[in-house]
mmCIF file of C-alpha atoms in Angstrom:
data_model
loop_
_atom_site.group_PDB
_atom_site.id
_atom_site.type_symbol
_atom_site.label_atom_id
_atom_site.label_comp_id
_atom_site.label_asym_id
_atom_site.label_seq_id
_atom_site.Cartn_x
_atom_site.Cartn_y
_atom_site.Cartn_z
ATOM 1 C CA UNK A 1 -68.744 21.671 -36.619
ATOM 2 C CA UNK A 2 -70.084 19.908 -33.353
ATOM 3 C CA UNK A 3 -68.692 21.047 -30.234
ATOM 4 C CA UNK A 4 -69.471 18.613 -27.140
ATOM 5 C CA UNK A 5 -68.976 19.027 -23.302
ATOM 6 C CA UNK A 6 -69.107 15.872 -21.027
ATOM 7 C CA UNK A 7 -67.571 14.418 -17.565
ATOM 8 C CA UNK A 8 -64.967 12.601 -19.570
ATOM 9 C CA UNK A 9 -62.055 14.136 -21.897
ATOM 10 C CA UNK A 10 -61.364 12.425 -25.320
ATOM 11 C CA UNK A 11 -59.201 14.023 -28.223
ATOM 12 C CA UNK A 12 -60.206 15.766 -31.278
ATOM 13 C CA UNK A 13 -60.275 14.590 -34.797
ATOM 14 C CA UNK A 14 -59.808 18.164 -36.156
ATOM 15 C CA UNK A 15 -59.987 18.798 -39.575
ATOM 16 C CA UNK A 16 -56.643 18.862 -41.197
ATOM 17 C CA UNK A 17 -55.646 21.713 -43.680
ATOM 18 C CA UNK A 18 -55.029 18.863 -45.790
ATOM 19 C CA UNK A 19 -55.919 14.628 -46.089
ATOM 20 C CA UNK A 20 -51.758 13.702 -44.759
ATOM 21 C CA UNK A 21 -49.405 16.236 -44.108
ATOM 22 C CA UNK A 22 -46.762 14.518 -41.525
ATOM 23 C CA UNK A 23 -44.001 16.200 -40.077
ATOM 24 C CA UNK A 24 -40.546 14.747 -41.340
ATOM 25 C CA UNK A 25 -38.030 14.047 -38.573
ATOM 26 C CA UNK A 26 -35.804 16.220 -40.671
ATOM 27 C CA UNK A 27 -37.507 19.368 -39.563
ATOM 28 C CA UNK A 28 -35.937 21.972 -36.718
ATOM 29 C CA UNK A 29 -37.312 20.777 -33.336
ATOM 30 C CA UNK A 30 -38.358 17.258 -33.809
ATOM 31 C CA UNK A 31 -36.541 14.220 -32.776
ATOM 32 C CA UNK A 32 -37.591 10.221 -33.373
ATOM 33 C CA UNK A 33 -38.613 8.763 -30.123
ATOM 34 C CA UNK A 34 -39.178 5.430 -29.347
ATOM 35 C CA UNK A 35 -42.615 4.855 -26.816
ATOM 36 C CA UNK A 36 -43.709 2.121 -24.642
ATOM 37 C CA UNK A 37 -45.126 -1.638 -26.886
ATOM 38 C CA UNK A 38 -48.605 -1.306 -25.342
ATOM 39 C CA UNK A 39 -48.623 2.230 -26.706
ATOM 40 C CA UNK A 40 -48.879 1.091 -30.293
ATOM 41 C CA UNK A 41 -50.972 -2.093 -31.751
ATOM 42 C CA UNK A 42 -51.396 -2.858 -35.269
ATOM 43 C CA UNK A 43 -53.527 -4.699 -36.957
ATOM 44 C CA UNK A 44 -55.992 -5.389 -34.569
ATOM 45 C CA UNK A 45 -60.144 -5.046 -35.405
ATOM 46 C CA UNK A 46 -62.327 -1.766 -34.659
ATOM 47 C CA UNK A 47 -64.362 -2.286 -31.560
ATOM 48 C CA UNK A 48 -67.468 -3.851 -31.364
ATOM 49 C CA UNK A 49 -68.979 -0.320 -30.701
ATOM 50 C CA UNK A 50 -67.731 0.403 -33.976
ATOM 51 C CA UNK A 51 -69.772 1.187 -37.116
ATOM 52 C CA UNK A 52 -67.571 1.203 -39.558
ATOM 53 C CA UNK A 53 -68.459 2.836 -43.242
ATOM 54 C CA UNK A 54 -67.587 -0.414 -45.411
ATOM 55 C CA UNK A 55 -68.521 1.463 -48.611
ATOM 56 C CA UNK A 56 -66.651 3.844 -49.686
ATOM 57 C CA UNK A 57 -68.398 6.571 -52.045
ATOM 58 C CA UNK A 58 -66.855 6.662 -55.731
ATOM 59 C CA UNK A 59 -66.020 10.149 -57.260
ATOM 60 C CA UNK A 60 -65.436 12.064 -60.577
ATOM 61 C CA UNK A 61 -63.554 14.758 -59.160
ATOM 62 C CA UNK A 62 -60.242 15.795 -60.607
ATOM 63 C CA UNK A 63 -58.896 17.605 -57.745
ATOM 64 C CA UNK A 64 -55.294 17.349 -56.898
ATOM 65 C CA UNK A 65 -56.174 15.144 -53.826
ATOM 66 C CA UNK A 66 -60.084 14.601 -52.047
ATOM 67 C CA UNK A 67 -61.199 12.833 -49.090
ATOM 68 C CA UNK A 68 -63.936 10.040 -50.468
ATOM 69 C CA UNK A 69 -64.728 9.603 -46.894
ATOM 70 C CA UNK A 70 -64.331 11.048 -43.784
ATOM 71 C CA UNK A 71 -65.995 8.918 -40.508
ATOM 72 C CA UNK A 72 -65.327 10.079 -37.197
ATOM 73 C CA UNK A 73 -67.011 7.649 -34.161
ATOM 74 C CA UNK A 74 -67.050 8.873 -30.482
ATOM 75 C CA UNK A 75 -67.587 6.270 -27.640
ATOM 76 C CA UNK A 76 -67.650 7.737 -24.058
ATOM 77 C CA UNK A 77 -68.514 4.798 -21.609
ATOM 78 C CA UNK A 78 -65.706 3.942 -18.944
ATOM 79 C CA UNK A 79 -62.731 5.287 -20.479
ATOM 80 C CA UNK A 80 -62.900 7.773 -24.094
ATOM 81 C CA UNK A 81 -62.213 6.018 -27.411
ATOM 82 C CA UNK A 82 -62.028 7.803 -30.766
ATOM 83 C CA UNK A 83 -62.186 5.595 -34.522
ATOM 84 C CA UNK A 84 -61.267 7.564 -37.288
ATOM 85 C CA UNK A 85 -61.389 5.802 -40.659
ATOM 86 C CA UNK A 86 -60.246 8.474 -43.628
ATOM 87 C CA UNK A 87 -59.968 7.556 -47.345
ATOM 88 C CA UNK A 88 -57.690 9.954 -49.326
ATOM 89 C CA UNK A 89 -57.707 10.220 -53.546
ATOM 90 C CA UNK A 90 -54.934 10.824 -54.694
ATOM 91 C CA UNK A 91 -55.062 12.329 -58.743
ATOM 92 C CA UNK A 92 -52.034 14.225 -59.276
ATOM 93 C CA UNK A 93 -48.183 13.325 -58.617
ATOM 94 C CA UNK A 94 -47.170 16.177 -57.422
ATOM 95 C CA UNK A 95 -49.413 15.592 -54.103
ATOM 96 C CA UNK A 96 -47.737 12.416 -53.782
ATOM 97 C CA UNK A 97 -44.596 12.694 -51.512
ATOM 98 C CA UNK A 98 -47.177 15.028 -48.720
ATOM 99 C CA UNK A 99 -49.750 12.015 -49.211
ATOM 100 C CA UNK A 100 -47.142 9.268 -48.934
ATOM 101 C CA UNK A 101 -46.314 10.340 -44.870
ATOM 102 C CA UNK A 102 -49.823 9.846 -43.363
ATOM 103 C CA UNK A 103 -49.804 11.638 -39.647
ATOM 104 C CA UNK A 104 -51.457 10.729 -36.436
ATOM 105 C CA UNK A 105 -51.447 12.891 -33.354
ATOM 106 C CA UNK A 106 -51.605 11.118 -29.951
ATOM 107 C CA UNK A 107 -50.235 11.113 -26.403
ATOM 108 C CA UNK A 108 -48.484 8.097 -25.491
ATOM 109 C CA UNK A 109 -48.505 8.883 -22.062
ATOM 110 C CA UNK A 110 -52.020 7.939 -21.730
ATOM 111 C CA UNK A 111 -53.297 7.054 -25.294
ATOM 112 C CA UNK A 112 -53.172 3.942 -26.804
ATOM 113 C CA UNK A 113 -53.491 3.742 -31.265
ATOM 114 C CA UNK A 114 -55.138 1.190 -32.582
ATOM 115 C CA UNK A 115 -53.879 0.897 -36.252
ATOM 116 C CA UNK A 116 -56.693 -1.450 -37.607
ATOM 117 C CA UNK A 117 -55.486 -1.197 -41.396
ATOM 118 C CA UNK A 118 -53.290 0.649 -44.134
ATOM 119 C CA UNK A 119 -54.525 -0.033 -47.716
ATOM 120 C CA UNK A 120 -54.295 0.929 -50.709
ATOM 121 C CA UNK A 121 -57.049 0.877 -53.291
ATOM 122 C CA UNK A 122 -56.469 0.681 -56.942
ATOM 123 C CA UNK A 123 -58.049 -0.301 -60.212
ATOM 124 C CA UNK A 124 -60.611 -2.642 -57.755
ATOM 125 C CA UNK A 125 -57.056 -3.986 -55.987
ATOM 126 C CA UNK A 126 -57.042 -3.997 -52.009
ATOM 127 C CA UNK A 127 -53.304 -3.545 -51.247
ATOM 128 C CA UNK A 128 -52.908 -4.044 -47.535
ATOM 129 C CA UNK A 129 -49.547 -2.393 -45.737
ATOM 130 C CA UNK A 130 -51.214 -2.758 -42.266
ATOM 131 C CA UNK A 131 -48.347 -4.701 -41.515
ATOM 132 C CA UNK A 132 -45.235 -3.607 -43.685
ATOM 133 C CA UNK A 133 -45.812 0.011 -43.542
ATOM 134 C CA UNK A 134 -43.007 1.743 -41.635
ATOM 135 C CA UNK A 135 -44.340 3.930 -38.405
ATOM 136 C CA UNK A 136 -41.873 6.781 -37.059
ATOM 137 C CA UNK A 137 -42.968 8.514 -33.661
ATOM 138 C CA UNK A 138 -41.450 11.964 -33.866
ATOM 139 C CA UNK A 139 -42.117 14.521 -31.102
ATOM 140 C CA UNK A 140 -41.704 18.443 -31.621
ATOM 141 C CA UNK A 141 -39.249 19.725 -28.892
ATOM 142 C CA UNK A 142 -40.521 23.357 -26.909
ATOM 143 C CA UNK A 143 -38.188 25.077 -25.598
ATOM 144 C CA UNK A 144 -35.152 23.369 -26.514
ATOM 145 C CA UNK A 145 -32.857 25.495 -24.394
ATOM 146 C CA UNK A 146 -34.845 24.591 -21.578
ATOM 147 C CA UNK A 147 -35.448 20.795 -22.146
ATOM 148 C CA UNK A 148 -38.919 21.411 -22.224
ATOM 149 C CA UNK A 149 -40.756 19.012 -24.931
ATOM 150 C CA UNK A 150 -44.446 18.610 -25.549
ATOM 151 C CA UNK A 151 -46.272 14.990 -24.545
ATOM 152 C CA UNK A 152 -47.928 14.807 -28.264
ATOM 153 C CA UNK A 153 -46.334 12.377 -30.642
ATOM 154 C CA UNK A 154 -46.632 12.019 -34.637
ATOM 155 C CA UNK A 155 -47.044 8.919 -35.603
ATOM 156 C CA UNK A 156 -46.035 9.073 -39.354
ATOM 157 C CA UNK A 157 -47.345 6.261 -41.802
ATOM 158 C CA UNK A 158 -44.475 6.072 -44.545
ATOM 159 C CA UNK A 159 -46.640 4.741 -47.606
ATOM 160 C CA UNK A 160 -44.788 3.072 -50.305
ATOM 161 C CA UNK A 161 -46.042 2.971 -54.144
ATOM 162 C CA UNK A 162 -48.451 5.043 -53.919
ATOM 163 C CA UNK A 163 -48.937 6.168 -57.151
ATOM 164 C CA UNK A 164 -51.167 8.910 -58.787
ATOM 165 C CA UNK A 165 -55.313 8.111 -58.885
ATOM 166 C CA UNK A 166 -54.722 5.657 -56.150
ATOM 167 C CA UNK A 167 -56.737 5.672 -52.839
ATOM 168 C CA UNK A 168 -55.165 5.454 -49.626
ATOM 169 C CA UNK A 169 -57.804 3.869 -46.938
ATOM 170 C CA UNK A 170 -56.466 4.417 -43.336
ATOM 171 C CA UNK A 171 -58.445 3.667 -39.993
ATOM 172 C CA UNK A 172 -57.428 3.741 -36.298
ATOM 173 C CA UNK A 173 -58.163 3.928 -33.249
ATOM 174 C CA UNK A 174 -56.872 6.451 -30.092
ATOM 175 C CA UNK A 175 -58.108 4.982 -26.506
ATOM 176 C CA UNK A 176 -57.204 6.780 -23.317
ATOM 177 C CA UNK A 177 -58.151 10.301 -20.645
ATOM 178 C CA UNK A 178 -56.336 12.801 -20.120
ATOM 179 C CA UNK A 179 -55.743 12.376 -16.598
ATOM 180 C CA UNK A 180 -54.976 16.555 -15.822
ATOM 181 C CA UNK A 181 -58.947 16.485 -16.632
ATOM 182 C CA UNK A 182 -59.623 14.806 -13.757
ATOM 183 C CA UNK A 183 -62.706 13.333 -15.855
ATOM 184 C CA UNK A 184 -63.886 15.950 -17.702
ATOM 185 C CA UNK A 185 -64.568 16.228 -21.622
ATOM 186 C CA UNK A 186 -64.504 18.685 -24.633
ATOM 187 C CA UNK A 187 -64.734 17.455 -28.067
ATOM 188 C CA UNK A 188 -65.026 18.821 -31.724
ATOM 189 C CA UNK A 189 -65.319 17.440 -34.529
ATOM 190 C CA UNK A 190 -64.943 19.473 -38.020
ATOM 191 C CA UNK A 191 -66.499 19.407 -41.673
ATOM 192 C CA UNK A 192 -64.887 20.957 -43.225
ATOM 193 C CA UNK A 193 -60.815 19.871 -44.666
ATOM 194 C CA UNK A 194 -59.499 22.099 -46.640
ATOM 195 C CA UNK A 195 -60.448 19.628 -49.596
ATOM 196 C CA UNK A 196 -62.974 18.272 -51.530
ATOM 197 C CA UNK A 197 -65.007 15.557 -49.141
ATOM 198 C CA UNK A 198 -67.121 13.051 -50.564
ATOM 199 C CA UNK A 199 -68.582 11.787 -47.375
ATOM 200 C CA UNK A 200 -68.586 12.750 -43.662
ATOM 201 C CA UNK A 201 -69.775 10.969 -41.301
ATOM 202 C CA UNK A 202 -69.900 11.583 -37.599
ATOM 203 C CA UNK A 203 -71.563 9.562 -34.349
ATOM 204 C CA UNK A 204 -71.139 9.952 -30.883
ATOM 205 C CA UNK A 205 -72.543 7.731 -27.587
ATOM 206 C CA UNK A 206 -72.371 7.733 -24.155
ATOM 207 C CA UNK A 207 -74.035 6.158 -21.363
ATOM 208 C CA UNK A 208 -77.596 7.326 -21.500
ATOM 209 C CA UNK A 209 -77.861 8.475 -17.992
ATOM 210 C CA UNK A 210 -75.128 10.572 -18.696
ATOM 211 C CA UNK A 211 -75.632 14.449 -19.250
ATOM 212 C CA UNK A 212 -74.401 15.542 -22.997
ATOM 213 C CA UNK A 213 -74.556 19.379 -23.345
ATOM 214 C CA UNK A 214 -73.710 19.839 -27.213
ATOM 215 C CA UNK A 215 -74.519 22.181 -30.515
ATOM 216 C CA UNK A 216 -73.594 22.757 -33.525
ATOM 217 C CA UNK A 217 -71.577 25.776 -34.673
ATOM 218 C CA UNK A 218 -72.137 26.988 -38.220
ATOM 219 C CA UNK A 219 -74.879 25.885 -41.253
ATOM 220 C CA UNK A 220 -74.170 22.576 -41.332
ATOM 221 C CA UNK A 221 -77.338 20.737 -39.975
ATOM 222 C CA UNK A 222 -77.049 16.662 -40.796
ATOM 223 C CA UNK A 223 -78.616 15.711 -37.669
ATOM 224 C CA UNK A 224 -80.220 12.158 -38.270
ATOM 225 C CA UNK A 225 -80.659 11.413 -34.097
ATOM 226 C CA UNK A 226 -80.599 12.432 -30.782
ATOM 227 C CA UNK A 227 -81.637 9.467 -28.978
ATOM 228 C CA UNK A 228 -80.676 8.711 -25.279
ATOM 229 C CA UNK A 229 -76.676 7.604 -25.862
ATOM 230 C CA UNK A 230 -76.326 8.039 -29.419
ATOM 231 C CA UNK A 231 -76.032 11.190 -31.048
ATOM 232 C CA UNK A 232 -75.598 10.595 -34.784
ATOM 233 C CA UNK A 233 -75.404 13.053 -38.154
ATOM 234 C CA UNK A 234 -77.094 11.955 -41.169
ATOM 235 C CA UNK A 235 -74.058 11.072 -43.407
ATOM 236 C CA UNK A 236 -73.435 14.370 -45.393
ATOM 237 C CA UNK A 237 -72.099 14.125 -49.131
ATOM 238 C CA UNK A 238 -70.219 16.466 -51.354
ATOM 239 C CA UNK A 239 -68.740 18.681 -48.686
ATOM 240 C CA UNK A 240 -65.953 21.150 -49.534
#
């Protein structure tokens, strides 16, 4: 993992315990909300600061479900953005209906998601949703006797035919500070996902007169750079 500290707050992209496992507004303590239009865009291209992976790795594995790529870009500059582009294998049905509701955690409040595309790859088919897929907000309620609800929302993908040995290519983008941080950052990002991962890859840059304390907590070391704004890992393949 890489753990970060900087004068600027940005969310995580933690690892999950597994590639989609949304929240259903059917569970006990979470409601369907609806949140402000300039809250949500779809459709809309990456950032210039972007790098995008445009390749995504091919795999023989036969695991239930895999992550054939896993890219994580950090830009810290006058306000925090976060890309996340995540391509999920799909082999067996049974994995299906968790796979089919694809989650994203943000704060409406002061986050703005970017939801550059939704596609589906299969048998050397692009299958865009970007457009037609269905997004639900849902918000778990604390303290329900006391009207107390956290700011995070869900936003749940709701994938349709998807359909065993498909892949399922999402990317996105969440933009906005924290404002109780008064300017101040801490960021992580994992390796490891409780699945097979084909390829992870990870960058981060800032302003480079800005003061980066960071390090890297367990064996993993990819680290291609450390240059003045830019601190990039060496993509790493075959993680699990």
């Amino acid at each position: 993992a890489l753990s970060l500290a900087a004068p600027v707050w940005a969310a995580a992209d933690l690892p999950p315990s597994s590639p989609a496992a949304a929240p259903a507004a059917g569970e006990t303590g979470l409601k369907e909300i609806q949140i402000a239009a300039d809250s949500f865009v779809r459709g809309d291209a990456p950032a210039a600061w972007v790098q995008p992976v445009t390749s995504i790795p091919p795999t023989s594995r036969h695991d239930p479900s895999l992550l054939r790529l896993w890219d994580t870009q950090i830009r810290v500059g006058a306000g925090t953005s976060v890309f996340v582009q995540r391509a999920i294998q799909v082999n067996e049905s049974s994995e299906l209906a968790q796979m089919g509701q694809f989650p994203i955690e943000f704060s409406p409040t002061y986050e703005k998601l970017h939801l550059h595309w939704v596609r589906i790859l299969r048998d050397g088919q692009v299958l865009d949703q970007t457009r037609s897929v269905n997004v639900r907000f849902l918000q778990r309620e604390l303290g329900l006797e006391m009207g107390m609800y956290t700011g995070s929302v869900t936003a749940s993908l709701l994938i349709s035919d998807l359909r065993a040995g498909d892949t399922l290519l999402v990317a996105y983008t969440e933009e906005g500070e924290n404002p109780v941080f008064a300017g101040r950052v801490t960021q992580y990002a994992g390796w490891e996902a409780g699945v097979p991962v084909e390829l992870r890859n990870l960058r981060f840059s800032y302003p480079a007169d800005r003061k980066i304390q960071w390090k890297v907590v367990g064996d993993v070391q990819p680290w291609d750079s450390v240059d003045a704004g830019t601190i990039r890992a060496a993509p790493v393949a075959g993680c699990t």
